[in-house]
Every structure is written in structure tokens, then in C-alpha cells.
PDB file of C-alpha atoms in Angstrom:
ATOM      1  CA  UNK A  19     -45.133  59.904 -21.000  1.00  0.00           C
ATOM      2  CA  UNK A  20     -41.992  61.965 -20.971  1.00  0.00           C
ATOM      3  CA  UNK A  21     -39.223  62.608 -18.489  1.00  0.00           C
ATOM      4  CA  UNK A  22     -37.899  66.077 -17.874  1.00  0.00           C
ATOM      5  CA  UNK A  23     -34.225  66.562 -16.972  1.00  0.00           C
ATOM      6  CA  UNK A  24     -32.405  69.743 -16.277  1.00  0.00           C
ATOM      7  CA  UNK A  25     -32.963  73.054 -14.558  1.00  0.00           C
ATOM      8  CA  UNK A  26     -33.864  76.556 -15.859  1.00  0.00           C
ATOM      9  CA  UNK A  27     -34.040  79.924 -14.331  1.00  0.00           C
ATOM     10  CA  UNK A  28     -35.499  82.408 -16.751  1.00  0.00           C
ATOM     11  CA  UNK A  29     -36.972  85.878 -16.586  1.00  0.00           C
ATOM     12  CA  UNK A  30     -39.850  84.831 -18.837  1.00  0.00           C
ATOM     13  CA  UNK A  31     -43.147  85.820 -17.360  1.00  0.00           C
ATOM     14  CA  UNK A  32     -46.136  83.415 -17.479  1.00  0.00           C
ATOM     15  CA  UNK A  33     -49.606  84.825 -17.744  1.00  0.00           C
ATOM     16  CA  UNK A  34     -52.167  84.149 -14.948  1.00  0.00           C
ATOM     17  CA  UNK A  35     -54.528  81.320 -15.513  1.00  0.00           C
ATOM     18  CA  UNK A  36     -57.464  83.337 -16.975  1.00  0.00           C
ATOM     19  CA  UNK A  37     -55.240  84.357 -19.950  1.00  0.00           C
ATOM     20  CA  UNK A  38     -53.796  80.812 -20.481  1.00  0.00           C
ATOM     21  CA  UNK A  39     -56.276  79.790 -23.134  1.00  0.00           C
ATOM     22  CA  UNK A  40     -54.542  82.356 -25.498  1.00  0.00           C
ATOM     23  CA  UNK A  41     -51.209  80.513 -25.345  1.00  0.00           C
ATOM     24  CA  UNK A  42     -50.209  79.430 -28.827  1.00  0.00           C
ATOM     25  CA  UNK A  43     -52.521  81.797 -30.580  1.00  0.00           C
ATOM     26  CA  UNK A  44     -50.362  84.926 -30.483  1.00  0.00           C
ATOM     27  CA  UNK A  45     -49.130  86.289 -33.661  1.00  0.00           C
ATOM     28  CA  UNK A  46     -45.686  85.338 -34.664  1.00  0.00           C
ATOM     29  CA  UNK A  47     -43.096  88.147 -34.711  1.00  0.00           C
ATOM     30  CA  UNK A  48     -41.302  88.773 -38.143  1.00  0.00           C
ATOM     31  CA  UNK A  49     -37.636  87.943 -38.264  1.00  0.00           C
ATOM     32  CA  UNK A  50     -34.989  88.891 -40.695  1.00  0.00           C
ATOM     33  CA  UNK A  51     -33.338  85.501 -40.629  1.00  0.00           C
ATOM     34  CA  UNK A  52     -35.168  82.940 -42.806  1.00  0.00           C
ATOM     35  CA  UNK A  53     -33.835  79.948 -40.897  1.00  0.00           C
ATOM     36  CA  UNK A  54     -35.266  81.313 -37.574  1.00  0.00           C
ATOM     37  CA  UNK A  55     -38.756  82.008 -39.102  1.00  0.00           C
ATOM     38  CA  UNK A  56     -38.936  78.432 -40.355  1.00  0.00           C
ATOM     39  CA  UNK A  57     -38.517  77.119 -36.815  1.00  0.00           C
ATOM     40  CA  UNK A  58     -41.020  78.657 -34.355  1.00  0.00           C
ATOM     41  CA  UNK A  59     -39.369  76.823 -31.431  1.00  0.00           C
ATOM     42  CA  UNK A  60     -35.906  78.239 -31.945  1.00  0.00           C
ATOM     43  CA  UNK A  61     -37.628  81.613 -32.882  1.00  0.00           C
ATOM     44  CA  UNK A  62     -39.244  81.845 -29.430  1.00  0.00           C
ATOM     45  CA  UNK A  63     -36.139  80.664 -27.554  1.00  0.00           C
ATOM     46  CA  UNK A  64     -33.906  83.233 -29.108  1.00  0.00           C
ATOM     47  CA  UNK A  65     -36.353  86.113 -28.446  1.00  0.00           C
ATOM     48  CA  UNK A  66     -38.761  85.704 -25.609  1.00  0.00           C
ATOM     49  CA  UNK A  67     -36.679  82.958 -24.072  1.00  0.00           C
ATOM     50  CA  UNK A  68     -33.759  85.546 -23.741  1.00  0.00           C
ATOM     51  CA  UNK A  69     -31.220  83.193 -25.312  1.00  0.00           C
ATOM     52  CA  UNK A  70     -28.682  84.434 -27.823  1.00  0.00           C
ATOM     53  CA  UNK A  71     -27.444  80.982 -28.903  1.00  0.00           C
ATOM     54  CA  UNK A  72     -28.503  77.350 -28.751  1.00  0.00           C
ATOM     55  CA  UNK A  73     -25.665  75.183 -27.787  1.00  0.00           C
ATOM     56  CA  UNK A  74     -27.238  71.833 -28.656  1.00  0.00           C
ATOM     57  CA  UNK A  75     -30.540  69.975 -28.956  1.00  0.00           C
ATOM     58  CA  UNK A  76     -30.682  66.554 -27.494  1.00  0.00           C
ATOM     59  CA  UNK A  77     -33.408  63.962 -27.530  1.00  0.00           C
ATOM     60  CA  UNK A  78     -35.197  62.948 -24.298  1.00  0.00           C
ATOM     61  CA  UNK A  79     -36.625  59.458 -24.236  1.00  0.00           C
ATOM     62  CA  UNK A  80     -39.599  58.084 -22.384  1.00  0.00           C
ATOM     63  CA  UNK A  81     -42.506  59.300 -24.436  1.00  0.00           C
ATOM     64  CA  UNK A  82     -44.944  57.188 -26.422  1.00  0.00           C
ATOM     65  CA  UNK A  83     -47.237  59.970 -27.898  1.00  0.00           C
ATOM     66  CA  UNK A  84     -44.892  62.874 -28.489  1.00  0.00           C
ATOM     67  CA  UNK A  85     -41.234  63.533 -29.372  1.00  0.00           C
ATOM     68  CA  UNK A  86     -39.231  65.318 -26.643  1.00  0.00           C
ATOM     69  CA  UNK A  87     -36.016  67.324 -26.789  1.00  0.00           C
ATOM     70  CA  UNK A  88     -33.918  69.507 -24.492  1.00  0.00           C
ATOM     71  CA  UNK A  89     -32.702  72.774 -25.895  1.00  0.00           C
ATOM     72  CA  UNK A  90     -29.516  73.787 -24.045  1.00  0.00           C
ATOM     73  CA  UNK A  91     -28.912  77.565 -24.422  1.00  0.00           C
ATOM     74  CA  UNK A  92     -26.806  80.319 -22.778  1.00  0.00           C
ATOM     75  CA  UNK A  93     -30.054  81.316 -20.883  1.00  0.00           C
ATOM     76  CA  UNK A  94     -30.718  77.876 -19.505  1.00  0.00           C
ATOM     77  CA  UNK A  95     -32.337  74.742 -20.806  1.00  0.00           C
ATOM     78  CA  UNK A  96     -35.886  74.291 -22.175  1.00  0.00           C
ATOM     79  CA  UNK A  97     -37.876  71.180 -22.492  1.00  0.00           C
ATOM     80  CA  UNK A  98     -39.837  70.838 -25.777  1.00  0.00           C
ATOM     81  CA  UNK A  99     -42.386  68.386 -26.907  1.00  0.00           C
ATOM     82  CA  UNK A 100     -43.566  68.142 -30.436  1.00  0.00           C
ATOM     83  CA  UNK A 101     -46.167  66.137 -32.376  1.00  0.00           C
ATOM     84  CA  UNK A 102     -46.409  66.180 -36.032  1.00  0.00           C
ATOM     85  CA  UNK A 103     -49.865  64.733 -36.220  1.00  0.00           C
ATOM     86  CA  UNK A 104     -51.984  67.158 -34.165  1.00  0.00           C
ATOM     87  CA  UNK A 105     -52.733  70.835 -33.892  1.00  0.00           C
ATOM     88  CA  UNK A 106     -51.979  72.903 -30.783  1.00  0.00           C
ATOM     89  CA  UNK A 107     -55.169  72.044 -28.929  1.00  0.00           C
ATOM     90  CA  UNK A 108     -53.624  69.030 -26.966  1.00  0.00           C
ATOM     91  CA  UNK A 109     -50.575  71.010 -25.908  1.00  0.00           C
ATOM     92  CA  UNK A 110     -52.720  73.960 -25.277  1.00  0.00           C
ATOM     93  CA  UNK A 111     -54.733  72.040 -22.750  1.00  0.00           C
ATOM     94  CA  UNK A 112     -51.645  70.601 -21.152  1.00  0.00           C
ATOM     95  CA  UNK A 113     -50.200  74.175 -20.690  1.00  0.00           C
ATOM     96  CA  UNK A 114     -53.446  75.261 -19.095  1.00  0.00           C
ATOM     97  CA  UNK A 115     -53.252  72.327 -16.666  1.00  0.00           C
ATOM     98  CA  UNK A 116     -49.644  72.869 -15.859  1.00  0.00           C
ATOM     99  CA  UNK A 117     -50.396  76.571 -15.304  1.00  0.00           C
ATOM    100  CA  UNK A 118     -53.271  75.843 -13.044  1.00  0.00           C
ATOM    101  CA  UNK A 119     -51.125  73.605 -10.823  1.00  0.00           C
ATOM    102  CA  UNK A 120     -48.150  75.996 -10.952  1.00  0.00           C
ATOM    103  CA  UNK A 121     -50.305  78.860  -9.617  1.00  0.00           C
ATOM    104  CA  UNK A 122     -51.296  76.934  -6.467  1.00  0.00           C
ATOM    105  CA  UNK A 123     -47.674  77.382  -5.340  1.00  0.00           C
ATOM    106  CA  UNK A 124     -47.679  73.896  -3.747  1.00  0.00           C
ATOM    107  CA  UNK A 125     -46.145  70.920  -5.504  1.00  0.00           C
ATOM    108  CA  UNK A 126     -43.559  71.601  -8.210  1.00  0.00           C
ATOM    109  CA  UNK A 127     -44.587  71.302 -11.929  1.00  0.00           C
ATOM    110  CA  UNK A 128     -42.857  72.390 -15.128  1.00  0.00           C
ATOM    111  CA  UNK A 129     -43.727  75.940 -15.828  1.00  0.00           C
ATOM    112  CA  UNK A 130     -45.252  76.215 -19.379  1.00  0.00           C
ATOM    113  CA  UNK A 131     -43.903  79.009 -21.649  1.00  0.00           C
ATOM    114  CA  UNK A 132     -45.231  78.608 -25.121  1.00  0.00           C
ATOM    115  CA  UNK A 133     -47.630  76.554 -27.333  1.00  0.00           C
ATOM    116  CA  UNK A 134     -47.888  76.896 -31.047  1.00  0.00           C
ATOM    117  CA  UNK A 135     -48.213  75.219 -34.508  1.00  0.00           C
ATOM    118  CA  UNK A 136     -45.132  73.892 -36.316  1.00  0.00           C
ATOM    119  CA  UNK A 137     -44.391  75.291 -39.714  1.00  0.00           C
ATOM    120  CA  UNK A 138     -45.745  72.545 -41.938  1.00  0.00           C
ATOM    121  CA  UNK A 139     -47.933  70.450 -39.628  1.00  0.00           C
ATOM    122  CA  UNK A 140     -48.146  69.513 -35.995  1.00  0.00           C
ATOM    123  CA  UNK A 141     -47.519  71.598 -32.901  1.00  0.00           C
ATOM    124  CA  UNK A 142     -45.146  72.111 -29.897  1.00  0.00           C
ATOM    125  CA  UNK A 143     -44.979  73.059 -26.271  1.00  0.00           C
ATOM    126  CA  UNK A 144     -41.996  74.799 -24.601  1.00  0.00           C
ATOM    127  CA  UNK A 145     -41.666  74.515 -20.884  1.00  0.00           C
ATOM    128  CA  UNK A 146     -39.315  74.655 -17.912  1.00  0.00           C
ATOM    129  CA  UNK A 147     -36.626  71.992 -17.888  1.00  0.00           C
ATOM    130  CA  UNK A 148     -36.334  70.409 -14.470  1.00  0.00           C
ATOM    131  CA  UNK A 149     -33.349  68.357 -13.483  1.00  0.00           C
ATOM    132  CA  UNK A 150     -34.460  65.140 -11.873  1.00  0.00           C
ATOM    133  CA  UNK A 151     -32.708  63.741  -8.838  1.00  0.00           C
ATOM    134  CA  UNK A 152     -31.171  60.328  -8.519  1.00  0.00           C
ATOM    135  CA  UNK A 153     -34.072  58.911  -6.382  1.00  0.00           C
ATOM    136  CA  UNK A 154     -37.858  58.898  -6.482  1.00  0.00           C
ATOM    137  CA  UNK A 155     -39.690  61.504  -4.473  1.00  0.00           C
ATOM    138  CA  UNK A 156     -40.301  61.083  -0.779  1.00  0.00           C
ATOM    139  CA  UNK A 157     -43.673  59.448  -0.364  1.00  0.00           C
ATOM    140  CA  UNK A 158     -44.589  61.451   2.617  1.00  0.00           C
ATOM    141  CA  UNK A 159     -43.657  64.816   1.148  1.00  0.00           C
ATOM    142  CA  UNK A 160     -45.467  63.868  -2.067  1.00  0.00           C
ATOM    143  CA  UNK A 161     -48.658  63.091  -0.186  1.00  0.00           C
ATOM    144  CA  UNK A 162     -48.593  66.320   1.726  1.00  0.00           C
ATOM    145  CA  UNK A 163     -47.825  68.483  -1.317  1.00  0.00           C
ATOM    146  CA  UNK A 164     -50.486  66.810  -3.366  1.00  0.00           C
ATOM    147  CA  UNK A 165     -53.033  67.351  -0.599  1.00  0.00           C
ATOM    148  CA  UNK A 166     -51.991  71.034  -0.370  1.00  0.00           C
ATOM    149  CA  UNK A 167     -52.585  71.398  -4.134  1.00  0.00           C
ATOM    150  CA  UNK A 168     -56.097  69.839  -3.790  1.00  0.00           C
ATOM    151  CA  UNK A 169     -56.784  72.188  -0.952  1.00  0.00           C
ATOM    152  CA  UNK A 170     -55.554  75.304  -2.712  1.00  0.00           C
ATOM    153  CA  UNK A 171     -56.898  74.619  -6.238  1.00  0.00           C
ATOM    154  CA  UNK A 172     -60.652  75.311  -6.100  1.00  0.00           C
ATOM    155  CA  UNK A 173     -63.322  76.129  -8.675  1.00  0.00           C
ATOM    156  CA  UNK A 174     -66.346  78.287  -8.402  1.00  0.00           C
ATOM    157  CA  UNK A 175     -67.766  76.838 -11.682  1.00  0.00           C
ATOM    158  CA  UNK A 176     -68.201  73.365 -10.302  1.00  0.00           C
ATOM    159  CA  UNK A 177     -66.617  70.200 -11.739  1.00  0.00           C
ATOM    160  CA  UNK A 178     -64.832  70.262 -15.004  1.00  0.00           C
ATOM    161  CA  UNK A 179     -62.021  72.421 -16.610  1.00  0.00           C
ATOM    162  CA  UNK A 180     -61.928  75.358 -18.954  1.00  0.00           C
ATOM    163  CA  UNK A 181     -60.969  73.106 -21.844  1.00  0.00           C
ATOM    164  CA  UNK A 182     -61.304  69.503 -22.872  1.00  0.00           C
ATOM    165  CA  UNK A 183     -57.990  67.445 -22.803  1.00  0.00           C
ATOM    166  CA  UNK A 184     -56.702  64.027 -23.119  1.00  0.00           C
ATOM    167  CA  UNK A 185     -56.073  61.053 -20.824  1.00  0.00           C
ATOM    168  CA  UNK A 186     -53.243  59.273 -22.616  1.00  0.00           C
ATOM    169  CA  UNK A 187     -54.517  59.814 -26.173  1.00  0.00           C
ATOM    170  CA  UNK A 188     -58.248  59.398 -25.262  1.00  0.00           C
ATOM    171  CA  UNK A 189     -60.328  62.560 -25.302  1.00  0.00           C
ATOM    172  CA  UNK A 190     -61.392  63.683 -21.907  1.00  0.00           C
ATOM    173  CA  UNK A 191     -64.428  65.821 -21.708  1.00  0.00           C
ATOM    174  CA  UNK A 192     -64.539  68.584 -19.066  1.00  0.00           C
ATOM    175  CA  UNK A 193     -67.868  70.341 -19.615  1.00  0.00           C
ATOM    176  CA  UNK A 194     -68.750  72.179 -16.402  1.00  0.00           C
ATOM    177  CA  UNK A 195     -71.258  70.516 -14.086  1.00  0.00           C
ATOM    178  CA  UNK A 196     -72.544  71.379 -10.609  1.00  0.00           C
ATOM    179  CA  UNK A 197     -73.110  67.705  -9.552  1.00  0.00           C
ATOM    180  CA  UNK A 198     -70.070  65.465  -9.172  1.00  0.00           C
ATOM    181  CA  UNK A 199     -72.081  62.151  -9.410  1.00  0.00           C
ATOM    182  CA  UNK A 200     -73.527  63.296 -12.754  1.00  0.00           C
ATOM    183  CA  UNK A 201     -70.209  64.543 -13.979  1.00  0.00           C
ATOM    184  CA  UNK A 202     -68.282  61.364 -13.114  1.00  0.00           C
ATOM    185  CA  UNK A 203     -71.084  59.130 -14.437  1.00  0.00           C
ATOM    186  CA  UNK A 204     -71.417  60.863 -17.812  1.00  0.00           C
ATOM    187  CA  UNK A 205     -68.141  62.514 -18.575  1.00  0.00           C
ATOM    188  CA  UNK A 206     -65.875  59.843 -17.125  1.00  0.00           C
ATOM    189  CA  UNK A 207     -67.369  56.376 -16.810  1.00  0.00           C
ATOM    190  CA  UNK A 208     -70.214  56.856 -19.394  1.00  0.00           C
ATOM    191  CA  UNK A 209     -67.741  58.280 -22.044  1.00  0.00           C
ATOM    192  CA  UNK A 210     -65.420  55.344 -21.663  1.00  0.00           C
ATOM    193  CA  UNK A 211     -68.256  52.752 -21.684  1.00  0.00           C
ATOM    194  CA  UNK A 212     -69.584  54.225 -24.960  1.00  0.00           C
ATOM    195  CA  UNK A 213     -66.131  54.204 -26.448  1.00  0.00           C
ATOM    196  CA  UNK A 214     -65.760  50.483 -25.590  1.00  0.00           C
ATOM    197  CA  UNK A 215     -69.158  49.785 -27.151  1.00  0.00           C
ATOM    198  CA  UNK A 216     -68.368  51.634 -30.246  1.00  0.00           C
ATOM    199  CA  UNK A 217     -64.815  50.287 -30.621  1.00  0.00           C
ATOM    200  CA  UNK A 218     -65.247  46.714 -29.598  1.00  0.00           C
ATOM    201  CA  UNK A 219     -68.972  46.121 -29.849  1.00  0.00           C
ATOM    202  CA  UNK A 220     -68.836  45.416 -26.083  1.00  0.00           C
ATOM    203  CA  UNK A 221     -72.501  45.714 -25.141  1.00  0.00           C
ATOM    204  CA  UNK A 222     -72.052  43.659 -21.898  1.00  0.00           C
ATOM    205  CA  UNK A 223     -69.696  45.982 -20.287  1.00  0.00           C
ATOM    206  CA  UNK A 224     -71.582  48.986 -21.541  1.00  0.00           C
ATOM    207  CA  UNK A 225     -75.021  47.847 -20.210  1.00  0.00           C
ATOM    208  CA  UNK A 226     -73.604  46.674 -16.861  1.00  0.00           C
ATOM    209  CA  UNK A 227     -71.645  49.785 -16.499  1.00  0.00           C
ATOM    210  CA  UNK A 228     -74.701  51.971 -17.145  1.00  0.00           C
ATOM    211  CA  UNK A 229     -76.545  50.076 -14.533  1.00  0.00           C
ATOM    212  CA  UNK A 230     -73.803  51.017 -12.062  1.00  0.00           C
ATOM    213  CA  UNK A 231     -73.765  54.704 -13.044  1.00  0.00           C
ATOM    214  CA  UNK A 232     -77.555  54.979 -12.563  1.00  0.00           C
ATOM    215  CA  UNK A 233     -77.335  53.539  -9.118  1.00  0.00           C
ATOM    216  CA  UNK A 234     -74.025  54.630  -7.652  1.00  0.00           C
ATOM    217  CA  UNK A 235     -75.297  57.591  -5.626  1.00  0.00           C
ATOM    218  CA  UNK A 236     -75.449  55.575  -2.343  1.00  0.00           C
ATOM    219  CA  UNK A 237     -71.656  55.364  -2.472  1.00  0.00           C
ATOM    220  CA  UNK A 238     -71.518  59.119  -1.900  1.00  0.00           C
ATOM    221  CA  UNK A 239     -73.906  59.524   0.926  1.00  0.00           C
ATOM    222  CA  UNK A 240     -72.928  61.593   3.969  1.00  0.00           C
ATOM    223  CA  UNK A 241     -69.975  63.304   2.348  1.00  0.00           C
ATOM    224  CA  UNK A 242     -69.434  66.830   1.045  1.00  0.00           C
ATOM    225  CA  UNK A 243     -67.620  67.032  -2.278  1.00  0.00           C
ATOM    226  CA  UNK A 244     -65.877  70.217  -3.297  1.00  0.00           C
ATOM    227  CA  UNK A 245     -64.211  70.596  -6.668  1.00  0.00           C
ATOM    228  CA  UNK A 246     -60.408  70.261  -6.216  1.00  0.00           C
ATOM    229  CA  UNK A 247     -57.766  70.693  -8.857  1.00  0.00           C
ATOM    230  CA  UNK A 248     -56.569  67.276  -9.922  1.00  0.00           C
ATOM    231  CA  UNK A 249     -53.476  66.211 -11.837  1.00  0.00           C
ATOM    232  CA  UNK A 250     -55.765  63.589 -13.389  1.00  0.00           C
ATOM    233  CA  UNK A 251     -53.215  60.935 -14.484  1.00  0.00           C
ATOM    234  CA  UNK A 252     -51.056  60.422 -11.464  1.00  0.00           C
ATOM    235  CA  UNK A 253     -49.014  57.239 -12.054  1.00  0.00           C
ATOM    236  CA  UNK A 254     -45.280  56.420 -11.403  1.00  0.00           C
ATOM    237  CA  UNK A 255     -44.239  57.645 -14.846  1.00  0.00           C
ATOM    238  CA  UNK A 256     -45.592  61.179 -14.112  1.00  0.00           C
ATOM    239  CA  UNK A 257     -43.945  61.455 -10.674  1.00  0.00           C
ATOM    240  CA  UNK A 258     -40.352  62.314  -9.920  1.00  0.00           C
ATOM    241  CA  UNK A 259     -38.281  64.533  -7.831  1.00  0.00           C
ATOM    242  CA  UNK A 260     -35.962  67.466  -8.536  1.00  0.00           C
ATOM    243  CA  UNK A 261     -32.221  67.592  -7.650  1.00  0.00           C
ATOM    244  CA  UNK A 262     -33.255  68.797  -4.146  1.00  0.00           C
ATOM    245  CA  UNK A 263     -35.479  65.815  -3.552  1.00  0.00           C
ATOM    246  CA  UNK A 264     -38.677  67.836  -3.899  1.00  0.00           C
ATOM    247  CA  UNK A 265     -41.571  65.988  -5.597  1.00  0.00           C
ATOM    248  CA  UNK A 266     -42.361  66.835  -9.245  1.00  0.00           C
ATOM    249  CA  UNK A 267     -45.470  65.894 -11.172  1.00  0.00           C
ATOM    250  CA  UNK A 268     -45.818  66.242 -14.936  1.00  0.00           C
ATOM    251  CA  UNK A 269     -47.855  65.374 -17.998  1.00  0.00           C
ATOM    252  CA  UNK A 270     -51.276  66.134 -16.425  1.00  0.00           C
ATOM    253  CA  UNK A 271     -54.772  65.536 -17.458  1.00  0.00           C
ATOM    254  CA  UNK A 272     -56.140  68.237 -15.252  1.00  0.00           C
ATOM    255  CA  UNK A 273     -59.699  69.017 -14.124  1.00  0.00           C
ATOM    256  CA  UNK A 274     -61.636  69.958 -11.004  1.00  0.00           C
ATOM    257  CA  UNK A 275     -63.147  66.985  -9.373  1.00  0.00           C
ATOM    258  CA  UNK A 276     -63.493  64.928  -6.161  1.00  0.00           C
ATOM    259  CA  UNK A 277     -60.114  64.734  -4.484  1.00  0.00           C
ATOM    260  CA  UNK A 278     -60.353  60.896  -4.153  1.00  0.00           C
ATOM    261  CA  UNK A 279     -60.454  60.564  -7.938  1.00  0.00           C
ATOM    262  CA  UNK A 280     -56.808  61.492  -7.930  1.00  0.00           C
ATOM    263  CA  UNK A 281     -55.971  57.995  -6.685  1.00  0.00           C
ATOM    264  CA  UNK A 282     -57.560  56.307  -9.697  1.00  0.00           C
ATOM    265  CA  UNK A 283     -54.112  55.419 -11.087  1.00  0.00           C
ATOM    266  CA  UNK A 284     -52.883  54.125  -7.725  1.00  0.00           C
ATOM    267  CA  UNK A 285     -52.622  50.589  -9.089  1.00  0.00           C
ATOM    268  CA  UNK A 286     -49.469  51.729 -10.961  1.00  0.00           C
ATOM    269  CA  UNK A 287     -48.310  54.616  -8.838  1.00  0.00           C
ATOM    270  CA  UNK A 288     -46.763  52.841  -5.924  1.00  0.00           C
ATOM    271  CA  UNK A 289     -48.367  54.934  -3.205  1.00  0.00           C
ATOM    272  CA  UNK A 290     -47.622  53.611   0.255  1.00  0.00           C
ATOM    273  CA  UNK A 291     -48.797  54.060   3.874  1.00  0.00           C
ATOM    274  CA  UNK A 292     -46.595  57.234   4.341  1.00  0.00           C
ATOM    275  CA  UNK A 293     -48.042  58.894   1.259  1.00  0.00           C
ATOM    276  CA  UNK A 294     -51.719  58.335   2.376  1.00  0.00           C
ATOM    277  CA  UNK A 295     -50.870  59.220   6.020  1.00  0.00           C
ATOM    278  CA  UNK A 296     -49.436  62.605   5.010  1.00  0.00           C
ATOM    279  CA  UNK A 297     -52.180  63.294   2.519  1.00  0.00           C
ATOM    280  CA  UNK A 298     -54.903  62.682   4.984  1.00  0.00           C
ATOM    281  CA  UNK A 299     -53.354  64.951   7.621  1.00  0.00           C
ATOM    282  CA  UNK A 300     -54.064  67.781   5.165  1.00  0.00           C
ATOM    283  CA  UNK A 301     -57.217  66.417   3.473  1.00  0.00           C
ATOM    284  CA  UNK A 302     -59.050  64.266   6.043  1.00  0.00           C
ATOM    285  CA  UNK A 303     -60.272  60.860   4.721  1.00  0.00           C
ATOM    286  CA  UNK A 304     -64.098  61.013   4.134  1.00  0.00           C
ATOM    287  CA  UNK A 305     -66.544  58.341   5.263  1.00  0.00           C
ATOM    288  CA  UNK A 306     -66.880  55.554   2.698  1.00  0.00           C
ATOM    289  CA  UNK A 307     -63.493  56.254   1.115  1.00  0.00           C
ATOM    290  CA  UNK A 308     -62.680  52.499   0.804  1.00  0.00           C
ATOM    291  CA  UNK A 309     -66.031  51.730  -0.901  1.00  0.00           C
ATOM    292  CA  UNK A 310     -65.431  54.421  -3.540  1.00  0.00           C
ATOM    293  CA  UNK A 311     -61.789  53.598  -4.211  1.00  0.00           C
ATOM    294  CA  UNK A 312     -62.451  50.975  -7.051  1.00  0.00           C
ATOM    295  CA  UNK A 313     -65.015  53.260  -8.512  1.00  0.00           C
ATOM    296  CA  UNK A 314     -62.180  55.722  -9.333  1.00  0.00           C
ATOM    297  CA  UNK A 315     -59.933  52.847 -10.533  1.00  0.00           C
ATOM    298  CA  UNK A 316     -62.593  51.906 -12.986  1.00  0.00           C
ATOM    299  CA  UNK A 317     -62.296  55.026 -15.191  1.00  0.00           C
ATOM    300  CA  UNK A 318     -58.596  54.339 -15.773  1.00  0.00           C
ATOM    301  CA  UNK A 319     -59.033  50.531 -16.323  1.00  0.00           C
ATOM    302  CA  UNK A 320     -61.697  51.393 -18.902  1.00  0.00           C
ATOM    303  CA  UNK A 321     -59.353  53.870 -20.531  1.00  0.00           C
ATOM    304  CA  UNK A 322     -56.616  51.331 -20.661  1.00  0.00           C
ATOM    305  CA  UNK A 323     -59.035  48.845 -22.196  1.00  0.00           C
ATOM    306  CA  UNK A 324     -59.951  51.353 -24.834  1.00  0.00           C
ATOM    307  CA  UNK A 325     -56.309  52.306 -25.494  1.00  0.00           C
ATOM    308  CA  UNK A 326     -54.479  48.934 -25.104  1.00  0.00           C
ATOM    309  CA  UNK A 327     -57.124  46.166 -25.645  1.00  0.00           C
ATOM    310  CA  UNK A 328     -58.697  43.323 -23.966  1.00  0.00           C
ATOM    311  CA  UNK A 329     -56.096  42.505 -21.360  1.00  0.00           C
ATOM    312  CA  UNK A 330     -57.567  45.276 -19.146  1.00  0.00           C
ATOM    313  CA  UNK A 331     -61.257  44.300 -19.743  1.00  0.00           C
ATOM    314  CA  UNK A 332     -61.434  41.699 -16.999  1.00  0.00           C
ATOM    315  CA  UNK A 333     -60.128  44.265 -14.349  1.00  0.00           C
ATOM    316  CA  UNK A 334     -62.874  46.677 -15.398  1.00  0.00           C
ATOM    317  CA  UNK A 335     -65.547  44.044 -15.578  1.00  0.00           C
ATOM    318  CA  UNK A 336     -64.642  42.721 -12.160  1.00  0.00           C
ATOM    319  CA  UNK A 337     -64.986  46.138 -10.581  1.00  0.00           C
ATOM    320  CA  UNK A 338     -68.403  46.681 -12.216  1.00  0.00           C
ATOM    321  CA  UNK A 339     -69.636  43.297 -11.182  1.00  0.00           C
ATOM    322  CA  UNK A 340     -68.431  43.803  -7.491  1.00  0.00           C
ATOM    323  CA  UNK A 341     -70.281  47.143  -7.320  1.00  0.00           C
ATOM    324  CA  UNK A 342     -73.474  45.595  -8.764  1.00  0.00           C
ATOM    325  CA  UNK A 343     -73.400  42.945  -6.003  1.00  0.00           C
ATOM    326  CA  UNK A 344     -72.536  45.435  -3.323  1.00  0.00           C
ATOM    327  CA  UNK A 345     -75.421  47.648  -4.427  1.00  0.00           C
ATOM    328  CA  UNK A 346     -77.672  44.592  -4.928  1.00  0.00           C
ATOM    329  CA  UNK A 347     -78.460  45.359  -8.473  1.00  0.00           C
TER     330      UNK A 347
END
């Protein structure tokens, strides 16, 4: 996960969400200078980015999947992530997610500008460079802004997203579905359980998890679930504030889902009472919230198990066993 530092104010237009999937597939412009055509990042910055010179390129630390750099120019600064191992699809999905959150006009996110392939292999994303403040975001403001995003970001297609994306480096399937319980059971918990079975031969967690999925409907009784735009991977490393103290969220794994699923990474997000208090003033707490909370933690514990190994298995298994006992299964 990567930090963003700096501020940019550019006259570069960003297309509305329906056209976002075309990011990165536009034809490259021809240039007379060979050095420019060999570097599509500098090529874009010096044309569509409105810069005439790049003063310096400096590395930004903090990421474990991609390389990150700041390009300081006479038109402002740009944040650029690159990955030599993958094509543009992962950054394409990130740009669509950032664009969807940006268009709600609620919480601040880096504005995406361009996605594309690197010359020999790999891909890149260019986005707004936001200067972080000296302190973490105000919890109360963060809760309110996040709730406003959930309230504003709606989908008429149901639960899912226009593209599949990633949660960390794990594929996250977002095929549209009209039923939340089915979506969460199949495309979130079910996918992770199958991955654990295939990767580790863990038939115990798979079988118990499947029992939970097939019988978890009572946890959702007497509530109405509307698809809300979720950041999808909201932990402390993806939360900051700009130099004015306004909260900033980044590195999303967006999809439209139950608003409560946003708190699935709360075990390493540091959300406090003021955060939840402000959030529920905008998005009222639904009956049974406490009973469902661990169900949404489970997805992320399973993902950490699949990404980082057995140290996360016990947490995932404990949640599954607790629900099986609660539901008397």
C-alpha cells in the first residue's frame, strides 16, 4: 500500500464514470523525440498533463506490490505507480474505483488521470498527487464523509462492480448479482474458502465455511440492504489526511455492497467511537449490526490467510466456529 504526498492543481479533464473502462486503451500519440516515445509516463505528463519540463522524479516508499514515484513538474506533481509484472488491468480497475469515489463529491480521493502499458512489459497509473498533513484524519470527519460516500454512491445493477479487481494481490470477483447474501456468500467468502482449499488443502475450513454460507440468511433478517459504493479495503494504511486536515482514502478495492462490509478491515483501521457515532448519524445503524460485524471481518481474515499464511487461520476459523454455534449448526 502506497502513500501519496504532494498537491496538484491541473486542468486535465477526467471522463465520467461510464467512460472510465476505456482508460489506458487510447492510442498513443506519435512524438518526434525518441526518448519521449520510449517512456509513456513522461509522454503523457509532457502533453496531456500540460507540463513543459520534469524537474525531478523521486521514489515514494510504502508499497509492497507496486513501485511508486512522484514526478515534480512545472505544472504540479503527479503520483505514478508502476508494476513490471502485470498488464494494465489491475491499474485499470483501480482507476475505475477511484473515479467512482471521486464522482460522489464526498470524501477526498486521488483523481486518476491515465492508465497504460509500459514499453517492454508491465503497466502504470498516473494520478493526482496529494500532500498529506502531519496528523491522521479526524475520526469524526472521516466517519461522516465515508457515510456520505455510501449514501451518494448507488448502483442500479445490484451488487458488484463494472470490473473485477484485487484485494491486496488476490483477485476480487465482482460479477453483478441482485441478492447480497448470494453475492457475499459466493464471490467473497466462497471464493476465499476455495482458494484456501486449493492452496493449502484446508478442507476443514472450506467445509465449515460452506456450512456457514448456506445458513447465514438469519443474520440479515428484518433489514433492507441497498448497494452502496464501498472503498473495499479500508485499513489504516489506506487512510490519511491532506494538508488541510481533510480525510483522504486511497488504494481501493471498490464494489457496490452492503455498507457494513466497509468495516471488514476495522481490526487494523483504528476506528473509534467518534468515527462510528458520526457515521451512524448519516447512515443509521441497522438491526443486528453487532451480529453481522464478524461476518465481514471473516472475508479479510480469509484473504490474509491466503496471502500471508497460517498465522491468520485461527482468527478465520474462530469466527466460523462462533457463527456455527450461534446459528446452532
